[in-house]
PDB file of C-alpha atoms in Angstrom:
ATOM      1  CA  MET A 146       0.103   0.060  -0.489  1.00  0.00           C
ATOM      2  CA  ARG A 147       3.075   2.474   0.688  1.00  0.00           C
ATOM      3  CA  ASP A 148       4.935   2.041  -1.909  1.00  0.00           C
ATOM      4  CA  ALA A 149       1.123   2.796  -4.357  1.00  0.00           C
ATOM      5  CA  PHE A 150       0.716   5.289  -3.151  1.00  0.00           C
ATOM      6  CA  ASN A 151       4.711   6.481  -3.334  1.00  0.00           C
ATOM      7  CA  SER A 152       4.453   5.867  -6.747  1.00  0.00           C
ATOM      8  CA  PHE A 153       1.120   7.698  -6.880  1.00  0.00           C
ATOM      9  CA  ARG A 154       2.661  11.086  -5.786  1.00  0.00           C
ATOM     10  CA  ARG A 155       5.614  10.224  -7.798  1.00  0.00           C
ATOM     11  CA  GLU A 156       3.957  10.357 -11.306  1.00  0.00           C
ATOM     12  CA  LEU A 157       2.075  13.609  -9.924  1.00  0.00           C
ATOM     13  CA  PHE A 158       5.161  15.873  -8.190  1.00  0.00           C
ATOM     14  CA  LYS A 159       7.731  14.705 -11.159  1.00  0.00           C
ATOM     15  CA  PRO A 160       6.018  16.669 -13.899  1.00  0.00           C
ATOM     16  CA  VAL A 161       5.809  20.053 -12.333  1.00  0.00           C
ATOM     17  CA  VAL A 162       9.800  19.164 -10.670  1.00  0.00           C
ATOM     18  CA  ASN A 163      11.132  18.979 -14.261  1.00  0.00           C
ATOM     19  CA  ARG A 164       8.782  22.042 -15.279  1.00  0.00           C
ATOM     20  CA  LEU A 165      10.126  24.013 -11.931  1.00  0.00           C
ATOM     21  CA  GLY A 166      13.615  22.380 -12.216  1.00  0.00           C
ATOM     22  CA  PHE A 167      16.037  23.153  -8.356  1.00  0.00           C
ATOM     23  CA  GLU A 168      16.704  26.642  -8.546  1.00  0.00           C
ATOM     24  CA  TYR A 169      15.154  29.631  -7.004  1.00  0.00           C
ATOM     25  CA  ALA A 170      15.247  33.011  -8.916  1.00  0.00           C
ATOM     26  CA  ASP A 171      14.854  35.896  -7.144  1.00  0.00           C
ATOM     27  CA  SER A 172      11.915  37.069  -9.696  1.00  0.00           C
ATOM     28  CA  ASP A 173       9.238  33.824  -8.635  1.00  0.00           C
ATOM     29  CA  ASP A 174       6.152  34.687  -7.084  1.00  0.00           C
ATOM     30  CA  VAL A 175       5.450  32.946  -3.304  1.00  0.00           C
ATOM     31  CA  ASP A 176       3.237  30.087  -5.399  1.00  0.00           C
ATOM     32  CA  THR A 177       6.550  29.477  -7.867  1.00  0.00           C
ATOM     33  CA  VAL A 178       8.671  28.706  -4.688  1.00  0.00           C
ATOM     34  CA  GLU A 179       6.380  27.082  -2.790  1.00  0.00           C
ATOM     35  CA  LEU A 180       5.219  24.403  -5.125  1.00  0.00           C
ATOM     36  CA  ARG A 181       8.280  23.922  -6.629  1.00  0.00           C
ATOM     37  CA  THR A 182       9.601  23.630  -2.899  1.00  0.00           C
ATOM     38  CA  LEU A 183       6.833  20.036  -1.833  1.00  0.00           C
ATOM     39  CA  ALA A 184       7.576  18.986  -5.274  1.00  0.00           C
ATOM     40  CA  ILE A 185      10.937  18.425  -5.314  1.00  0.00           C
ATOM     41  CA  ALA A 186      10.347  17.401  -1.317  1.00  0.00           C
ATOM     42  CA  THR A 187       7.626  15.128  -2.154  1.00  0.00           C
ATOM     43  CA  ALA A 188       9.872  13.614  -4.864  1.00  0.00           C
ATOM     44  CA  ALA A 189      12.624  12.855  -2.895  1.00  0.00           C
ATOM     45  CA  VAL A 190      10.630  11.290   0.054  1.00  0.00           C
ATOM     46  CA  THR A 191       8.556   8.775  -2.384  1.00  0.00           C
ATOM     47  CA  GLY A 192      12.163   7.536  -3.685  1.00  0.00           C
ATOM     48  CA  ASP A 193      12.334   9.317  -6.857  1.00  0.00           C
ATOM     49  CA  GLU A 194      15.845   8.416  -8.369  1.00  0.00           C
ATOM     50  CA  ALA A 195      17.311  11.770 -10.759  1.00  0.00           C
ATOM     51  CA  THR A 196      15.047  14.098  -7.642  1.00  0.00           C
ATOM     52  CA  LEU A 197      17.760  11.773  -4.921  1.00  0.00           C
ATOM     53  CA  ALA A 198      20.921  12.066  -7.350  1.00  0.00           C
ATOM     54  CA  GLU A 199      20.441  15.478  -7.016  1.00  0.00           C
ATOM     55  CA  TYR A 200      20.406  16.063  -3.841  1.00  0.00           C
ATOM     56  CA  LYS A 201      22.791  13.073  -3.420  1.00  0.00           C
ATOM     57  CA  ARG A 202      24.745  16.123  -5.736  1.00  0.00           C
ATOM     58  CA  ARG A 203      24.613  18.738  -4.108  1.00  0.00           C
ATOM     59  CA  PHE A 204      24.693  17.337  -0.373  1.00  0.00           C
ATOM     60  CA  ALA A 205      28.082  16.140  -2.198  1.00  0.00           C
ATOM     61  CA  LEU A 206      29.119  19.205  -2.658  1.00  0.00           C
ATOM     62  CA  PHE A 207      28.400  20.596   1.391  1.00  0.00           C
ATOM     63  CA  VAL A 208      30.071  16.788   2.244  1.00  0.00           C
ATOM     64  CA  GLU A 209      33.741  17.208   0.767  1.00  0.00           C
ATOM     65  CA  LYS A 210      34.058  21.730  -0.074  1.00  0.00           C
ATOM     66  CA  ASP A 211      31.136  22.638   2.804  1.00  0.00           C
ATOM     67  CA  ASP A 212      29.691  24.454   0.229  1.00  0.00           C
ATOM     68  CA  ASP A 213      26.010  23.992   1.270  1.00  0.00           C
ATOM     69  CA  SER A 214      25.623  27.028  -2.332  1.00  0.00           C
ATOM     70  CA  GLN A 215      23.690  24.186  -3.161  1.00  0.00           C
ATOM     71  CA  ILE A 216      21.178  23.180  -0.780  1.00  0.00           C
ATOM     72  CA  PRO A 217      18.978  26.095  -1.154  1.00  0.00           C
ATOM     73  CA  GLY A 218      16.828  27.231   1.966  1.00  0.00           C
ATOM     74  CA  ASP A 219      13.467  26.714   0.979  1.00  0.00           C
ATOM     75  CA  LEU A 220      14.977  23.252   1.016  1.00  0.00           C
ATOM     76  CA  LYS A 221      17.434  22.794   3.432  1.00  0.00           C
ATOM     77  CA  ASP A 222      15.550  20.612   5.362  1.00  0.00           C
ATOM     78  CA  SER A 223      14.385  17.873   2.909  1.00  0.00           C
ATOM     79  CA  ILE A 224      18.179  17.991   1.519  1.00  0.00           C
ATOM     80  CA  TYR A 225      20.096  17.407   4.671  1.00  0.00           C
ATOM     81  CA  GLY A 226      16.958  14.226   6.296  1.00  0.00           C
ATOM     82  CA  GLN A 227      17.022  12.942   2.580  1.00  0.00           C
ATOM     83  CA  SER A 228      20.601  12.354   2.411  1.00  0.00           C
ATOM     84  CA  VAL A 229      20.612  11.142   5.392  1.00  0.00           C
ATOM     85  CA  ARG A 230      18.137   8.769   5.333  1.00  0.00           C
ATOM     86  CA  PHE A 231      19.081   7.047   2.278  1.00  0.00           C
ATOM     87  CA  GLY A 232      22.868   7.653   2.877  1.00  0.00           C
ATOM     88  CA  GLY A 233      24.672   6.362   5.517  1.00  0.00           C
ATOM     89  CA  ALA A 234      27.178   7.405   8.540  1.00  0.00           C
ATOM     90  CA  THR A 235      28.818  10.201   6.199  1.00  0.00           C
ATOM     91  CA  GLU A 236      26.706  12.356   5.797  1.00  0.00           C
ATOM     92  CA  TYR A 237      25.685  11.310   9.171  1.00  0.00           C
ATOM     93  CA  GLU A 238      28.313  12.890  10.465  1.00  0.00           C
ATOM     94  CA  LYS A 239      27.854  15.716   8.583  1.00  0.00           C
ATOM     95  CA  VAL A 240      24.464  17.053   9.870  1.00  0.00           C
ATOM     96  CA  LEU A 241      26.181  16.477  12.993  1.00  0.00           C
ATOM     97  CA  ASP A 242      28.691  18.908  12.455  1.00  0.00           C
ATOM     98  CA  VAL A 243      26.300  20.763  11.500  1.00  0.00           C
ATOM     99  CA  TYR A 244      24.093  20.613  14.658  1.00  0.00           C
ATOM    100  CA  ARG A 245      26.818  21.117  16.515  1.00  0.00           C
ATOM    101  CA  ASN A 246      27.879  23.630  14.902  1.00  0.00           C
ATOM    102  CA  PRO A 247      25.096  25.879  13.187  1.00  0.00           C
ATOM    103  CA  LYS A 248      25.395  29.050  10.996  1.00  0.00           C
ATOM    104  CA  THR A 249      22.345  29.405  11.960  1.00  0.00           C
ATOM    105  CA  PRO A 250      19.636  28.426  13.922  1.00  0.00           C
ATOM    106  CA  ALA A 251      17.489  27.454  11.099  1.00  0.00           C
ATOM    107  CA  HIS A 252      20.764  25.242  10.198  1.00  0.00           C
ATOM    108  CA  ARG A 253      20.457  23.468  13.759  1.00  0.00           C
ATOM    109  CA  THR A 254      16.931  22.944  13.435  1.00  0.00           C
ATOM    110  CA  SER A 255      17.274  21.162   9.049  1.00  0.00           C
ATOM    111  CA  ALA A 256      20.344  19.135  11.575  1.00  0.00           C
ATOM    112  CA  ILE A 257      18.547  17.918  14.659  1.00  0.00           C
ATOM    113  CA  MET A 258      15.546  16.621  11.783  1.00  0.00           C
ATOM    114  CA  ALA A 259      17.415  15.463   9.178  1.00  0.00           C
ATOM    115  CA  LEU A 260      19.275  12.982  12.659  1.00  0.00           C
ATOM    116  CA  CYS A 261      16.023  11.757  13.654  1.00  0.00           C
ATOM    117  CA  THR A 262      15.895  10.275   9.639  1.00  0.00           C
ATOM    118  CA  PRO A 263      18.174   7.131   9.176  1.00  0.00           C
ATOM    119  CA  GLU A 264      16.939   4.149   8.644  1.00  0.00           C
ATOM    120  CA  ASP A 265      19.951   2.239   9.015  1.00  0.00           C
ATOM    121  CA  GLU A 266      19.418   1.063  12.505  1.00  0.00           C
ATOM    122  CA  ALA A 267      22.865   2.322  13.833  1.00  0.00           C
ATOM    123  CA  LEU A 268      22.462   5.327  13.378  1.00  0.00           C
ATOM    124  CA  LEU A 269      19.221   6.227  15.157  1.00  0.00           C
ATOM    125  CA  ASP A 270      21.365   4.410  18.317  1.00  0.00           C
ATOM    126  CA  ARG A 271      23.387   7.174  17.732  1.00  0.00           C
ATOM    127  CA  THR A 272      20.998  10.089  17.411  1.00  0.00           C
ATOM    128  CA  PHE A 273      19.354   8.203  20.598  1.00  0.00           C
ATOM    129  CA  GLY A 274      22.745   8.070  22.204  1.00  0.00           C
ATOM    130  CA  LEU A 275      23.302  11.780  21.844  1.00  0.00           C
ATOM    131  CA  LEU A 276      19.517  12.649  23.266  1.00  0.00           C
ATOM    132  CA  LEU A 277      21.042  12.113  27.139  1.00  0.00           C
ATOM    133  CA  SER A 278      24.444  12.688  26.418  1.00  0.00           C
ATOM    134  CA  GLY A 279      23.891  16.288  27.825  1.00  0.00           C
ATOM    135  CA  GLU A 280      24.889  17.601  24.520  1.00  0.00           C
ATOM    136  CA  VAL A 281      21.275  17.851  23.326  1.00  0.00           C
ATOM    137  CA  LYS A 282      19.684  20.936  25.019  1.00  0.00           C
ATOM    138  CA  ASN A 283      16.819  20.870  27.240  1.00  0.00           C
ATOM    139  CA  GLN A 284      15.278  23.202  24.044  1.00  0.00           C
ATOM    140  CA  ASP A 285      15.752  20.798  21.271  1.00  0.00           C
ATOM    141  CA  MET A 286      14.403  17.346  23.054  1.00  0.00           C
ATOM    142  CA  GLY A 287      11.272  17.565  22.334  1.00  0.00           C
ATOM    143  CA  SER A 288      11.892  18.500  18.305  1.00  0.00           C
ATOM    144  CA  PHE A 289      14.277  15.476  18.181  1.00  0.00           C
ATOM    145  CA  ILE A 290      11.266  13.643  20.244  1.00  0.00           C
ATOM    146  CA  ALA A 291       8.944  14.380  17.858  1.00  0.00           C
ATOM    147  CA  SER A 292      10.769  13.938  15.132  1.00  0.00           C
ATOM    148  CA  LEU A 293      11.741  10.279  15.687  1.00  0.00           C
ATOM    149  CA  GLY A 294       8.501   9.477  15.933  1.00  0.00           C
ATOM    150  CA  ARG A 295       7.511  10.649  12.579  1.00  0.00           C
ATOM    151  CA  ASN A 296      10.546   7.931  11.390  1.00  0.00           C
ATOM    152  CA  ARG A 297       8.186   5.212  11.042  1.00  0.00           C
ATOM    153  CA  VAL A 298      11.622   2.958  11.489  1.00  0.00           C
ATOM    154  CA  SER A 299      11.878   4.672  14.705  1.00  0.00           C
ATOM    155  CA  LYS A 300       8.701   4.979  16.536  1.00  0.00           C
ATOM    156  CA  ARG A 301       7.989   2.183  18.320  1.00  0.00           C
ATOM    157  CA  LYS A 302      11.882   2.254  19.302  1.00  0.00           C
ATOM    158  CA  THR A 303      10.913   6.349  19.948  1.00  0.00           C
ATOM    159  CA  TRP A 304       8.578   5.049  22.657  1.00  0.00           C
ATOM    160  CA  GLU A 305      10.020   2.384  24.008  1.00  0.00           C
ATOM    161  CA  TRP A 306      13.282   4.646  24.529  1.00  0.00           C
ATOM    162  CA  PHE A 307      10.258   7.368  26.002  1.00  0.00           C
ATOM    163  CA  LYS A 308       9.736   4.786  28.838  1.00  0.00           C
ATOM    164  CA  ALA A 309      12.321   3.815  29.581  1.00  0.00           C
ATOM    165  CA  ASN A 310      13.964   7.076  30.080  1.00  0.00           C
ATOM    166  CA  TYR A 311      11.148   8.824  31.970  1.00  0.00           C
ATOM    167  CA  ASP A 312      11.655   8.783  35.329  1.00  0.00           C
ATOM    168  CA  GLU A 313      15.223  10.373  34.152  1.00  0.00           C
ATOM    169  CA  LEU A 314      13.368  12.738  31.827  1.00  0.00           C
ATOM    170  CA  MET A 315      11.379  13.577  34.937  1.00  0.00           C
ATOM    171  CA  VAL A 316      14.148  15.227  37.117  1.00  0.00           C
ATOM    172  CA  ARG A 317      15.956  16.813  33.539  1.00  0.00           C
ATOM    173  CA  PHE A 318      12.388  18.537  33.132  1.00  0.00           C
ATOM    174  CA  LYS A 319      11.762  18.778  37.002  1.00  0.00           C
ATOM    175  CA  GLY A 320       9.678  22.436  36.829  1.00  0.00           C
ATOM    176  CA  LYS A 321      10.698  24.231  33.516  1.00  0.00           C
TER     177      LYS A 321
END
């Protein structure tokens, strides 16, 4: 069922991606920007190979040369997230570095969401390990837990982690 729905969404949005492309222009009206962002992000999340290849190309430049100029702000969440979801340790490490040293609060938010997208169990375990390591600030904890809960691979594990760490979380957030 999920595959059929994703196939339908790819077929629906792929022509829009092809028509609008990946390049944002200052002359784009708000509707065009929103439609481009929605179409590209939807194509990526449904596994469209051409879109993911373009994401990979753009993210590789960021990994190799620390150049994020090819990652538009409107697609940062999607590119970071899908790069970690379909990537490996290299992509995870780059996004973790963004979380630790964000250029802006928006970069930190994008990194939080992306660190919660892996389908690889070992990478998910690293994210769960971060939560109580002292590295995750209190104000970020809710975003991590919510994002982990949206990942179909980590949904159940998030609930199990929350139950197992409930007492520690209650102490950490007592009176806050």
